[in-house]
Amino acid sequence: APAGDALAHAAARVKPALRFAAHSGEALSVDFDKYSGGHGVFTAGTDSLVQLWDLRRPGAEPAATGGGHDLASRHVCASPFRPREAATCSYDATVRLWAPPEPGAEASAWPAGALRERARLDAHTEFTTGADFCLFLPGLLATAAWDRRLLLWQQA
């Protein structure tokens, strides 16, 4: 077959299985909670919030919400070692670590209410644009920003 034939086949059109009105502004980032069995998703958006959604409750309010960034939350990543915990990057040059509302509630299936800010990482001097937890070393977080720096953080 001619090389161009592969392009002639249209990709299958897939419709979303669920829809959520996730943020009051644009939703900028999403990541699955690693401990929810596929039911939990974190989102971050221009409203500066991080939200944890229970996908078994379409159309419902978020299961938990955290707010504290001064500007848009650009990126969210869920912890691979701590249930219901995530990190967010923001245009306010900070990275925030979020945890379930109550200390000791980490093992609970679904926190309700506000996510609590567990830590504020503020060594970047420009917009923070990315963060990722190491899958092999618990507590190790890498962050990047417009300040041209990669920073590594070791959490207790």
JSON list of C-alpha atoms in Angstrom, two decimals:
[
{"chain": "A", "resi": 1, "resn": "ALA", "atom": "CA", "xyz": [0.00, 0.00, 0.00]},
{"chain": "A", "resi": 2, "resn": "PRO", "atom": "CA", "xyz": [1.22, 3.53, -0.70]},
{"chain": "A", "resi": 3, "resn": "ALA", "atom": "CA", "xyz": [2.66, 5.36, 2.32]},
{"chain": "A", "resi": 4, "resn": "GLY", "atom": "CA", "xyz": [-0.16, 7.93, 2.30]},
{"chain": "A", "resi": 5, "resn": "ASP", "atom": "CA", "xyz": [-2.89, 5.32, 2.82]},
{"chain": "A", "resi": 6, "resn": "ALA", "atom": "CA", "xyz": [-2.19, 5.14, 6.54]},
{"chain": "A", "resi": 7, "resn": "LEU", "atom": "CA", "xyz": [-3.21, 8.77, 6.86]},
{"chain": "A", "resi": 8, "resn": "ALA", "atom": "CA", "xyz": [-6.43, 8.22, 4.91]},
{"chain": "A", "resi": 9, "resn": "HIS", "atom": "CA", "xyz": [-8.01, 6.27, 7.79]},
{"chain": "A", "resi": 10, "resn": "ALA", "atom": "CA", "xyz": [-9.65, 8.62, 10.23]},
{"chain": "A", "resi": 11, "resn": "ALA", "atom": "CA", "xyz": [-9.08, 8.05, 13.94]},
{"chain": "A", "resi": 12, "resn": "ALA", "atom": "CA", "xyz": [-12.10, 6.77, 15.84]},
{"chain": "A", "resi": 13, "resn": "ARG", "atom": "CA", "xyz": [-14.19, 9.51, 17.44]},
{"chain": "A", "resi": 14, "resn": "VAL", "atom": "CA", "xyz": [-14.50, 8.92, 21.15]},
{"chain": "A", "resi": 15, "resn": "LYS", "atom": "CA", "xyz": [-16.97, 10.72, 23.40]},
{"chain": "A", "resi": 16, "resn": "PRO", "atom": "CA", "xyz": [-16.22, 11.54, 27.06]},
{"chain": "A", "resi": 17, "resn": "ALA", "atom": "CA", "xyz": [-17.59, 9.03, 29.56]},
{"chain": "A", "resi": 18, "resn": "LEU", "atom": "CA", "xyz": [-18.13, 11.73, 32.23]},
{"chain": "A", "resi": 19, "resn": "ARG", "atom": "CA", "xyz": [-18.20, 15.52, 32.34]},
{"chain": "A", "resi": 20, "resn": "PHE", "atom": "CA", "xyz": [-17.47, 17.75, 35.31]},
{"chain": "A", "resi": 21, "resn": "ALA", "atom": "CA", "xyz": [-17.60, 21.55, 35.57]},
{"chain": "A", "resi": 22, "resn": "ALA", "atom": "CA", "xyz": [-14.24, 21.43, 37.32]},
{"chain": "A", "resi": 23, "resn": "HIS", "atom": "CA", "xyz": [-13.30, 25.09, 37.88]},
{"chain": "A", "resi": 24, "resn": "SER", "atom": "CA", "xyz": [-14.78, 28.58, 37.68]},
{"chain": "A", "resi": 25, "resn": "GLY", "atom": "CA", "xyz": [-12.03, 29.43, 35.17]},
{"chain": "A", "resi": 26, "resn": "GLU", "atom": "CA", "xyz": [-9.96, 27.26, 32.88]},
{"chain": "A", "resi": 27, "resn": "ALA", "atom": "CA", "xyz": [-8.90, 23.81, 34.12]},
{"chain": "A", "resi": 28, "resn": "LEU", "atom": "CA", "xyz": [-5.14, 23.64, 33.46]},
{"chain": "A", "resi": 29, "resn": "SER", "atom": "CA", "xyz": [-4.00, 20.28, 34.80]},
{"chain": "A", "resi": 30, "resn": "VAL", "atom": "CA", "xyz": [-5.27, 16.86, 35.90]},
{"chain": "A", "resi": 31, "resn": "ASP", "atom": "CA", "xyz": [-3.78, 13.78, 37.58]},
{"chain": "A", "resi": 32, "resn": "PHE", "atom": "CA", "xyz": [-5.26, 10.59, 38.95]},
{"chain": "A", "resi": 33, "resn": "ASP", "atom": "CA", "xyz": [-4.95, 9.93, 42.68]},
{"chain": "A", "resi": 34, "resn": "LYS", "atom": "CA", "xyz": [-2.82, 6.78, 42.82]},
{"chain": "A", "resi": 35, "resn": "TYR", "atom": "CA", "xyz": [-4.76, 5.27, 45.75]},
{"chain": "A", "resi": 36, "resn": "SER", "atom": "CA", "xyz": [-8.38, 5.71, 44.70]},
{"chain": "A", "resi": 37, "resn": "GLY", "atom": "CA", "xyz": [-8.73, 2.67, 42.49]},
{"chain": "A", "resi": 38, "resn": "GLY", "atom": "CA", "xyz": [-9.31, 4.93, 39.51]},
{"chain": "A", "resi": 39, "resn": "HIS", "atom": "CA", "xyz": [-12.07, 6.92, 41.21]},
{"chain": "A", "resi": 40, "resn": "GLY", "atom": "CA", "xyz": [-10.16, 10.03, 42.27]},
{"chain": "A", "resi": 41, "resn": "VAL", "atom": "CA", "xyz": [-8.82, 12.82, 40.09]},
{"chain": "A", "resi": 42, "resn": "PHE", "atom": "CA", "xyz": [-7.04, 16.02, 41.11]},
{"chain": "A", "resi": 43, "resn": "THR", "atom": "CA", "xyz": [-7.49, 19.16, 38.99]},
{"chain": "A", "resi": 44, "resn": "ALA", "atom": "CA", "xyz": [-5.86, 22.59, 39.08]},
{"chain": "A", "resi": 45, "resn": "GLY", "atom": "CA", "xyz": [-7.03, 25.76, 37.37]},
{"chain": "A", "resi": 46, "resn": "THR", "atom": "CA", "xyz": [-6.95, 29.48, 36.79]},
{"chain": "A", "resi": 47, "resn": "ASP", "atom": "CA", "xyz": [-9.15, 30.00, 39.87]},
{"chain": "A", "resi": 48, "resn": "SER", "atom": "CA", "xyz": [-6.01, 29.05, 41.89]},
{"chain": "A", "resi": 49, "resn": "LEU", "atom": "CA", "xyz": [-7.71, 25.97, 43.35]},
{"chain": "A", "resi": 50, "resn": "VAL", "atom": "CA", "xyz": [-6.72, 22.33, 43.58]},
{"chain": "A", "resi": 51, "resn": "GLN", "atom": "CA", "xyz": [-9.69, 19.97, 43.71]},
{"chain": "A", "resi": 52, "resn": "LEU", "atom": "CA", "xyz": [-10.12, 16.26, 44.34]},
{"chain": "A", "resi": 53, "resn": "TRP", "atom": "CA", "xyz": [-13.01, 14.69, 42.45]},
{"chain": "A", "resi": 54, "resn": "ASP", "atom": "CA", "xyz": [-14.77, 11.39, 43.13]},
{"chain": "A", "resi": 55, "resn": "LEU", "atom": "CA", "xyz": [-15.57, 10.07, 39.66]},
{"chain": "A", "resi": 56, "resn": "ARG", "atom": "CA", "xyz": [-18.34, 7.90, 41.10]},
{"chain": "A", "resi": 57, "resn": "ARG", "atom": "CA", "xyz": [-20.31, 11.13, 41.74]},
{"chain": "A", "resi": 58, "resn": "PRO", "atom": "CA", "xyz": [-20.65, 12.83, 38.34]},
{"chain": "A", "resi": 59, "resn": "GLY", "atom": "CA", "xyz": [-22.10, 16.32, 38.55]},
{"chain": "A", "resi": 60, "resn": "ALA", "atom": "CA", "xyz": [-21.37, 16.57, 42.26]},
{"chain": "A", "resi": 61, "resn": "GLU", "atom": "CA", "xyz": [-19.20, 19.11, 44.02]},
{"chain": "A", "resi": 62, "resn": "PRO", "atom": "CA", "xyz": [-15.54, 18.18, 44.48]},
{"chain": "A", "resi": 63, "resn": "ALA", "atom": "CA", "xyz": [-14.84, 15.79, 47.35]},
{"chain": "A", "resi": 64, "resn": "ALA", "atom": "CA", "xyz": [-12.18, 18.19, 48.66]},
{"chain": "A", "resi": 65, "resn": "THR", "atom": "CA", "xyz": [-10.79, 21.60, 47.65]},
{"chain": "A", "resi": 66, "resn": "GLY", "atom": "CA", "xyz": [-7.63, 23.49, 48.50]},
{"chain": "A", "resi": 67, "resn": "GLY", "atom": "CA", "xyz": [-6.91, 27.14, 47.89]},
{"chain": "A", "resi": 68, "resn": "GLY", "atom": "CA", "xyz": [-3.96, 29.29, 48.74]},
{"chain": "A", "resi": 69, "resn": "HIS", "atom": "CA", "xyz": [-2.09, 30.18, 45.59]},
{"chain": "A", "resi": 70, "resn": "ASP", "atom": "CA", "xyz": [-2.17, 33.89, 44.76]},
{"chain": "A", "resi": 71, "resn": "LEU", "atom": "CA", "xyz": [-2.36, 33.19, 41.01]},
{"chain": "A", "resi": 72, "resn": "ALA", "atom": "CA", "xyz": [-3.47, 30.33, 38.75]},
{"chain": "A", "resi": 73, "resn": "SER", "atom": "CA", "xyz": [-2.55, 26.77, 39.68]},
{"chain": "A", "resi": 74, "resn": "ARG", "atom": "CA", "xyz": [-0.64, 25.73, 36.57]},
{"chain": "A", "resi": 75, "resn": "HIS", "atom": "CA", "xyz": [0.04, 22.05, 37.30]},
{"chain": "A", "resi": 76, "resn": "VAL", "atom": "CA", "xyz": [-1.03, 19.29, 39.70]},
{"chain": "A", "resi": 77, "resn": "CYS", "atom": "CA", "xyz": [0.59, 15.92, 40.40]},
{"chain": "A", "resi": 78, "resn": "ALA", "atom": "CA", "xyz": [-0.62, 13.28, 42.83]},
{"chain": "A", "resi": 79, "resn": "SER", "atom": "CA", "xyz": [1.72, 11.63, 45.28]},
{"chain": "A", "resi": 80, "resn": "PRO", "atom": "CA", "xyz": [2.59, 8.02, 44.42]},
{"chain": "A", "resi": 81, "resn": "PHE", "atom": "CA", "xyz": [3.20, 7.26, 48.13]},
{"chain": "A", "resi": 82, "resn": "ARG", "atom": "CA", "xyz": [0.69, 9.30, 50.14]},
{"chain": "A", "resi": 83, "resn": "PRO", "atom": "CA", "xyz": [-3.02, 8.73, 49.59]},
{"chain": "A", "resi": 84, "resn": "ARG", "atom": "CA", "xyz": [-5.06, 11.81, 48.63]},
{"chain": "A", "resi": 85, "resn": "GLU", "atom": "CA", "xyz": [-2.00, 14.07, 48.56]},
{"chain": "A", "resi": 86, "resn": "ALA", "atom": "CA", "xyz": [-0.82, 16.24, 45.67]},
{"chain": "A", "resi": 87, "resn": "ALA", "atom": "CA", "xyz": [1.55, 19.04, 44.71]},
{"chain": "A", "resi": 88, "resn": "THR", "atom": "CA", "xyz": [0.55, 22.14, 42.73]},
{"chain": "A", "resi": 89, "resn": "CYS", "atom": "CA", "xyz": [2.64, 24.65, 40.80]},
{"chain": "A", "resi": 90, "resn": "SER", "atom": "CA", "xyz": [1.51, 28.22, 40.34]},
{"chain": "A", "resi": 91, "resn": "TYR", "atom": "CA", "xyz": [2.25, 31.44, 38.56]},
{"chain": "A", "resi": 92, "resn": "ASP", "atom": "CA", "xyz": [2.83, 32.87, 42.06]},
{"chain": "A", "resi": 93, "resn": "ALA", "atom": "CA", "xyz": [6.25, 31.09, 41.98]},
{"chain": "A", "resi": 94, "resn": "THR", "atom": "CA", "xyz": [5.34, 28.61, 44.72]},
{"chain": "A", "resi": 95, "resn": "VAL", "atom": "CA", "xyz": [4.74, 24.88, 44.87]},
{"chain": "A", "resi": 96, "resn": "ARG", "atom": "CA", "xyz": [2.25, 23.73, 47.48]},
{"chain": "A", "resi": 97, "resn": "LEU", "atom": "CA", "xyz": [1.77, 20.27, 48.96]},
{"chain": "A", "resi": 98, "resn": "TRP", "atom": "CA", "xyz": [-1.83, 19.36, 49.78]},
{"chain": "A", "resi": 99, "resn": "ALA", "atom": "CA", "xyz": [-3.14, 16.71, 52.17]},
{"chain": "A", "resi": 100, "resn": "PRO", "atom": "CA", "xyz": [-6.53, 15.52, 53.42]},
{"chain": "A", "resi": 101, "resn": "PRO", "atom": "CA", "xyz": [-8.25, 17.93, 55.80]},
{"chain": "A", "resi": 102, "resn": "GLU", "atom": "CA", "xyz": [-7.46, 16.16, 59.05]},
{"chain": "A", "resi": 103, "resn": "PRO", "atom": "CA", "xyz": [-4.01, 14.98, 60.13]},
{"chain": "A", "resi": 104, "resn": "GLY", "atom": "CA", "xyz": [-4.29, 11.21, 60.37]},
{"chain": "A", "resi": 105, "resn": "ALA", "atom": "CA", "xyz": [-7.13, 11.17, 57.81]},
{"chain": "A", "resi": 106, "resn": "GLU", "atom": "CA", "xyz": [-4.71, 10.04, 55.09]},
{"chain": "A", "resi": 107, "resn": "ALA", "atom": "CA", "xyz": [-6.07, 6.48, 55.31]},
{"chain": "A", "resi": 108, "resn": "SER", "atom": "CA", "xyz": [-9.70, 7.54, 55.00]},
{"chain": "A", "resi": 109, "resn": "ALA", "atom": "CA", "xyz": [-11.35, 6.66, 51.73]},
{"chain": "A", "resi": 110, "resn": "TRP", "atom": "CA", "xyz": [-12.66, 10.13, 50.88]},
{"chain": "A", "resi": 111, "resn": "PRO", "atom": "CA", "xyz": [-11.88, 13.32, 52.73]},
{"chain": "A", "resi": 112, "resn": "ALA", "atom": "CA", "xyz": [-14.60, 15.92, 52.83]},
{"chain": "A", "resi": 113, "resn": "GLY", "atom": "CA", "xyz": [-14.10, 19.65, 52.81]},
{"chain": "A", "resi": 114, "resn": "ALA", "atom": "CA", "xyz": [-10.88, 21.56, 52.45]},
{"chain": "A", "resi": 115, "resn": "LEU", "atom": "CA", "xyz": [-7.54, 20.05, 51.50]},
{"chain": "A", "resi": 116, "resn": "ARG", "atom": "CA", "xyz": [-4.98, 21.42, 53.94]},
{"chain": "A", "resi": 117, "resn": "GLU", "atom": "CA", "xyz": [-1.75, 22.99, 52.80]},
{"chain": "A", "resi": 118, "resn": "ARG", "atom": "CA", "xyz": [0.94, 20.69, 54.21]},
{"chain": "A", "resi": 119, "resn": "ALA", "atom": "CA", "xyz": [3.94, 22.64, 52.88]},
{"chain": "A", "resi": 120, "resn": "ARG", "atom": "CA", "xyz": [4.80, 25.72, 50.83]},
{"chain": "A", "resi": 121, "resn": "LEU", "atom": "CA", "xyz": [7.94, 25.48, 48.70]},
{"chain": "A", "resi": 122, "resn": "ASP", "atom": "CA", "xyz": [9.01, 28.98, 47.74]},
{"chain": "A", "resi": 123, "resn": "ALA", "atom": "CA", "xyz": [12.63, 28.83, 46.53]},
{"chain": "A", "resi": 124, "resn": "HIS", "atom": "CA", "xyz": [11.74, 29.52, 42.88]},
{"chain": "A", "resi": 125, "resn": "THR", "atom": "CA", "xyz": [11.80, 33.16, 41.74]},
{"chain": "A", "resi": 126, "resn": "GLU", "atom": "CA", "xyz": [9.59, 32.88, 38.64]},
{"chain": "A", "resi": 127, "resn": "PHE", "atom": "CA", "xyz": [6.44, 30.99, 37.57]},
{"chain": "A", "resi": 128, "resn": "THR", "atom": "CA", "xyz": [6.58, 27.35, 38.67]},
{"chain": "A", "resi": 129, "resn": "THR", "atom": "CA", "xyz": [5.60, 25.21, 35.70]},
{"chain": "A", "resi": 130, "resn": "GLY", "atom": "CA", "xyz": [6.15, 21.59, 36.64]},
{"chain": "A", "resi": 131, "resn": "ALA", "atom": "CA", "xyz": [6.47, 19.16, 39.52]},
{"chain": "A", "resi": 132, "resn": "ASP", "atom": "CA", "xyz": [6.80, 15.42, 39.73]},
{"chain": "A", "resi": 133, "resn": "PHE", "atom": "CA", "xyz": [7.21, 12.91, 42.52]},
{"chain": "A", "resi": 134, "resn": "CYS", "atom": "CA", "xyz": [9.93, 10.27, 42.18]},
{"chain": "A", "resi": 135, "resn": "LEU", "atom": "CA", "xyz": [8.43, 6.79, 41.88]},
{"chain": "A", "resi": 136, "resn": "PHE", "atom": "CA", "xyz": [11.48, 5.14, 43.45]},
{"chain": "A", "resi": 137, "resn": "LEU", "atom": "CA", "xyz": [12.42, 7.42, 46.38]},
{"chain": "A", "resi": 138, "resn": "PRO", "atom": "CA", "xyz": [9.50, 8.28, 48.69]},
{"chain": "A", "resi": 139, "resn": "GLY", "atom": "CA", "xyz": [9.24, 11.96, 49.49]},
{"chain": "A", "resi": 140, "resn": "LEU", "atom": "CA", "xyz": [11.45, 13.19, 46.62]},
{"chain": "A", "resi": 141, "resn": "LEU", "atom": "CA", "xyz": [9.84, 15.93, 44.53]},
{"chain": "A", "resi": 142, "resn": "ALA", "atom": "CA", "xyz": [11.35, 17.72, 41.52]},
{"chain": "A", "resi": 143, "resn": "THR", "atom": "CA", "xyz": [10.13, 21.18, 40.47]},
{"chain": "A", "resi": 144, "resn": "ALA", "atom": "CA", "xyz": [10.86, 23.44, 37.52]},
{"chain": "A", "resi": 145, "resn": "ALA", "atom": "CA", "xyz": [10.20, 27.11, 36.84]},
{"chain": "A", "resi": 146, "resn": "TRP", "atom": "CA", "xyz": [10.78, 30.01, 34.50]},
{"chain": "A", "resi": 147, "resn": "ASP", "atom": "CA", "xyz": [13.81, 30.86, 36.64]},
{"chain": "A", "resi": 148, "resn": "ARG", "atom": "CA", "xyz": [15.60, 28.14, 34.63]},
{"chain": "A", "resi": 149, "resn": "ARG", "atom": "CA", "xyz": [16.13, 25.97, 37.68]},
{"chain": "A", "resi": 150, "resn": "LEU", "atom": "CA", "xyz": [15.31, 22.40, 38.58]},
{"chain": "A", "resi": 151, "resn": "LEU", "atom": "CA", "xyz": [14.95, 22.01, 42.34]},
{"chain": "A", "resi": 152, "resn": "LEU", "atom": "CA", "xyz": [14.79, 18.74, 44.28]},
{"chain": "A", "resi": 153, "resn": "TRP", "atom": "CA", "xyz": [12.94, 18.63, 47.57]},
{"chain": "A", "resi": 154, "resn": "GLN", "atom": "CA", "xyz": [13.07, 15.82, 50.14]},
{"chain": "A", "resi": 155, "resn": "GLN", "atom": "CA", "xyz": [9.92, 15.63, 52.23]},
{"chain": "A", "resi": 156, "resn": "ALA", "atom": "CA", "xyz": [9.92, 14.24, 55.74]}
]
